[in-house]
Amino acid sequence: SPYERSEHTHLWSESLVWRLASLKDAIIDHALQADYDALWLLDTDLIVSPILLQRLCACNQPVVSEVFWTRWTPNAPPLPNIWYRDFYTLARIERGEKITPEEQDNRVGYFTQVIAKVPGIYRVHGLGACTLLQREALEVGARFSEIGGLSFWGEDRHFCLRAEALGIPLFADTTLPPFHLYRPHLLSRLPSYQTLVKQALEPSALNARVIQLC
């Protein structure tokens, strides 16, 4: 089925999602058979720093994603490719806790501000699109295939929940943000991103400048 995308958003059908999952799982199988040390899965609409792979390896975690920022709809605030729990929950809400919409917005703001302004490695429960998987994670069963009985959409959700169930912790690094070419008009901003990367800015400054480009 066709993959529809425009200046507004991207539309993924169920068949496309699970086709992508099967391709990723086939790549994992090949990595295991070829005795790879690690596997880096990188979405094709991401532009990254030339030293990002070295940074992800240096994180020394079984699964780690580099955080980048996207306006999922044109007028929405930039949000990260990681989440705290469930489908895409960015607020820390304990099981059974009831909070107001205003408090939820405050907690989402806190989550995003911290990862944008305090560079480092964070324990998360959802990630995707720019992920390094060490062999240890592949060997114990990290996969993207659908988990039966789970209604969450997207192969990354099934990957993350399976990893958690297998005891594979998930981490996010916030020091070298990629530039997400989510819409055609963002191509004009690519030279600005490349200039920022060459300047070797301090991570919090780099994050702030890249978020402005989104």
PDB file of N, CA, C and O in Angstrom, residues 29-56:
ATOM      1  N   ASP A  29      17.977 -10.781  12.327  1.00  0.00           N
ATOM      2  CA  ASP A  29      18.400 -12.165  12.080  1.00  0.00           C
ATOM      3  C   ASP A  29      19.733 -12.207  11.328  1.00  0.00           C
ATOM      4  O   ASP A  29      20.616 -13.000  11.649  1.00  0.00           O
ATOM      5  N   HIS A  30      19.864 -11.336  10.331  1.00  0.00           N
ATOM      6  CA  HIS A  30      21.120 -11.290   9.581  1.00  0.00           C
ATOM      7  C   HIS A  30      22.273 -10.852  10.478  1.00  0.00           C
ATOM      8  O   HIS A  30      23.381 -11.408  10.405  1.00  0.00           O
ATOM      9  N   ALA A  31      22.027  -9.860  11.336  1.00  0.00           N
ATOM     10  CA  ALA A  31      23.083  -9.380  12.232  1.00  0.00           C
ATOM     11  C   ALA A  31      23.567 -10.496  13.155  1.00  0.00           C
ATOM     12  O   ALA A  31      24.766 -10.618  13.424  1.00  0.00           O
ATOM     13  N   LEU A  32      22.636 -11.305  13.632  1.00  0.00           N
ATOM     14  CA  LEU A  32      23.015 -12.424  14.497  1.00  0.00           C
ATOM     15  C   LEU A  32      23.800 -13.479  13.726  1.00  0.00           C
ATOM     16  O   LEU A  32      24.837 -13.973  14.191  1.00  0.00           O
ATOM     17  N   GLN A  33      23.312 -13.820  12.543  1.00  0.00           N
ATOM     18  CA  GLN A  33      23.982 -14.846  11.744  1.00  0.00           C
ATOM     19  C   GLN A  33      25.371 -14.413  11.294  1.00  0.00           C
ATOM     20  O   GLN A  33      26.288 -15.234  11.200  1.00  0.00           O
ATOM     21  N   ALA A  34      25.527 -13.105  11.031  1.00  0.00           N
ATOM     22  CA  ALA A  34      26.819 -12.579  10.582  1.00  0.00           C
ATOM     23  C   ALA A  34      27.725 -12.189  11.738  1.00  0.00           C
ATOM     24  O   ALA A  34      28.811 -11.636  11.517  1.00  0.00           O
ATOM     25  N   ASP A  35      27.280 -12.460  12.955  1.00  0.00           N
ATOM     26  CA  ASP A  35      28.093 -12.224  14.156  1.00  0.00           C
ATOM     27  C   ASP A  35      28.426 -10.741  14.346  1.00  0.00           C
ATOM     28  O   ASP A  35      29.535 -10.391  14.726  1.00  0.00           O
ATOM     29  N   TYR A  36      27.449  -9.871  14.105  1.00  0.00           N
ATOM     30  CA  TYR A  36      27.656  -8.437  14.319  1.00  0.00           C
ATOM     31  C   TYR A  36      27.767  -8.149  15.822  1.00  0.00           C
ATOM     32  O   TYR A  36      27.125  -8.800  16.644  1.00  0.00           O
ATOM     33  N   ASP A  37      28.549  -7.140  16.156  1.00  0.00           N
ATOM     34  CA  ASP A  37      28.642  -6.683  17.548  1.00  0.00           C
ATOM     35  C   ASP A  37      27.426  -5.854  17.938  1.00  0.00           C
ATOM     36  O   ASP A  37      26.990  -5.861  19.099  1.00  0.00           O
ATOM     37  N   ALA A  38      26.890  -5.113  16.975  1.00  0.00           N
ATOM     38  CA  ALA A  38      25.757  -4.234  17.253  1.00  0.00           C
ATOM     39  C   ALA A  38      25.045  -3.916  15.954  1.00  0.00           C
ATOM     40  O   ALA A  38      25.564  -4.166  14.859  1.00  0.00           O
ATOM     41  N   LEU A  39      23.848  -3.354  16.086  1.00  0.00           N
ATOM     42  CA  LEU A  39      23.047  -2.984  14.927  1.00  0.00           C
ATOM     43  C   LEU A  39      22.489  -1.582  15.158  1.00  0.00           C
ATOM     44  O   LEU A  39      21.889  -1.303  16.205  1.00  0.00           O
ATOM     45  N   TRP A  40      22.677  -0.708  14.178  1.00  0.00           N
ATOM     46  CA  TRP A  40      22.159   0.663  14.268  1.00  0.00           C
ATOM     47  C   TRP A  40      21.009   0.801  13.282  1.00  0.00           C
ATOM     48  O   TRP A  40      21.205   0.683  12.071  1.00  0.00           O
ATOM     49  N   LEU A  41      19.817   1.045  13.800  1.00  0.00           N
ATOM     50  CA  LEU A  41      18.629   1.257  12.970  1.00  0.00           C
ATOM     51  C   LEU A  41      18.338   2.756  12.931  1.00  0.00           C
ATOM     52  O   LEU A  41      18.056   3.375  13.961  1.00  0.00           O
ATOM     53  N   LEU A  42      18.405   3.318  11.731  1.00  0.00           N
ATOM     54  CA  LEU A  42      18.307   4.763  11.554  1.00  0.00           C
ATOM     55  C   LEU A  42      17.292   5.084  10.476  1.00  0.00           C
ATOM     56  O   LEU A  42      17.423   4.624   9.339  1.00  0.00           O
ATOM     57  N   ASP A  43      16.266   5.862  10.811  1.00  0.00           N
ATOM     58  CA  ASP A  43      15.265   6.243   9.819  1.00  0.00           C
ATOM     59  C   ASP A  43      15.899   7.081   8.706  1.00  0.00           C
ATOM     60  O   ASP A  43      16.809   7.879   8.955  1.00  0.00           O
ATOM     61  N   THR A  44      15.378   6.933   7.504  1.00  0.00           N
ATOM     62  CA  THR A  44      16.007   7.564   6.348  1.00  0.00           C
ATOM     63  C   THR A  44      15.759   9.061   6.253  1.00  0.00           C
ATOM     64  O   THR A  44      16.392   9.732   5.434  1.00  0.00           O
ATOM     65  N   ASP A  45      14.859   9.605   7.064  1.00  0.00           N
ATOM     66  CA  ASP A  45      14.643  11.051   7.023  1.00  0.00           C
ATOM     67  C   ASP A  45      15.348  11.776   8.174  1.00  0.00           C
ATOM     68  O   ASP A  45      14.986  12.884   8.542  1.00  0.00           O
ATOM     69  N   LEU A  46      16.375  11.136   8.732  1.00  0.00           N
ATOM     70  CA  LEU A  46      17.177  11.758   9.776  1.00  0.00           C
ATOM     71  C   LEU A  46      18.560  12.115   9.240  1.00  0.00           C
ATOM     72  O   LEU A  46      19.201  11.312   8.564  1.00  0.00           O
ATOM     73  N   ILE A  47      19.005  13.324   9.565  1.00  0.00           N
ATOM     74  CA  ILE A  47      20.366  13.750   9.279  1.00  0.00           C
ATOM     75  C   ILE A  47      21.097  13.786  10.613  1.00  0.00           C
ATOM     76  O   ILE A  47      20.618  14.408  11.572  1.00  0.00           O
ATOM     77  N   VAL A  48      22.251  13.138  10.697  1.00  0.00           N
ATOM     78  CA  VAL A  48      22.914  12.991  11.991  1.00  0.00           C
ATOM     79  C   VAL A  48      24.338  13.536  11.951  1.00  0.00           C
ATOM     80  O   VAL A  48      24.944  13.695  10.889  1.00  0.00           O
ATOM     81  N   SER A  49      24.852  13.784  13.134  1.00  0.00           N
ATOM     82  CA  SER A  49      26.246  14.193  13.276  1.00  0.00           C
ATOM     83  C   SER A  49      27.167  13.063  12.816  1.00  0.00           C
ATOM     84  O   SER A  49      26.875  11.884  13.053  1.00  0.00           O
ATOM     85  N   PRO A  50      28.297  13.385  12.188  1.00  0.00           N
ATOM     86  CA  PRO A  50      29.236  12.331  11.756  1.00  0.00           C
ATOM     87  C   PRO A  50      29.779  11.497  12.911  1.00  0.00           C
ATOM     88  O   PRO A  50      30.269  10.392  12.680  1.00  0.00           O
ATOM     89  N   ILE A  51      29.707  12.010  14.138  1.00  0.00           N
ATOM     90  CA  ILE A  51      30.244  11.257  15.274  1.00  0.00           C
ATOM     91  C   ILE A  51      29.144  10.633  16.141  1.00  0.00           C
ATOM     92  O   ILE A  51      29.420  10.154  17.240  1.00  0.00           O
ATOM     93  N   LEU A  52      27.907  10.632  15.641  1.00  0.00           N
ATOM     94  CA  LEU A  52      26.815  10.124  16.473  1.00  0.00           C
ATOM     95  C   LEU A  52      26.976   8.644  16.790  1.00  0.00           C
ATOM     96  O   LEU A  52      26.739   8.224  17.929  1.00  0.00           O
ATOM     97  N   LEU A  53      27.357   7.839  15.830  1.00  0.00           N
ATOM     98  CA  LEU A  53      27.503   6.411  16.103  1.00  0.00           C
ATOM     99  C   LEU A  53      28.546   6.165  17.189  1.00  0.00           C
ATOM    100  O   LEU A  53      28.348   5.314  18.069  1.00  0.00           O
ATOM    101  N   GLN A  54      29.635   6.912  17.154  1.00  0.00           N
ATOM    102  CA  GLN A  54      30.640   6.777  18.212  1.00  0.00           C
ATOM    103  C   GLN A  54      30.038   7.126  19.572  1.00  0.00           C
ATOM    104  O   GLN A  54      30.331   6.468  20.582  1.00  0.00           O
ATOM    105  N   ARG A  55      29.226   8.166  19.596  1.00  0.00           N
ATOM    106  CA  ARG A  55      28.596   8.569  20.856  1.00  0.00           C
ATOM    107  C   ARG A  55      27.657   7.488  21.378  1.00  0.00           C
ATOM    108  O   ARG A  55      27.679   7.146  22.567  1.00  0.00           O
ATOM    109  N   LEU A  56      26.834   6.905  20.494  1.00  0.00           N
ATOM    110  CA  LEU A  56      25.910   5.864  20.931  1.00  0.00           C
ATOM    111  C   LEU A  56      26.656   4.641  21.458  1.00  0.00           C
ATOM    112  O   LEU A  56      26.248   4.038  22.449  1.00  0.00           O
TER     113      LEU A  56
END
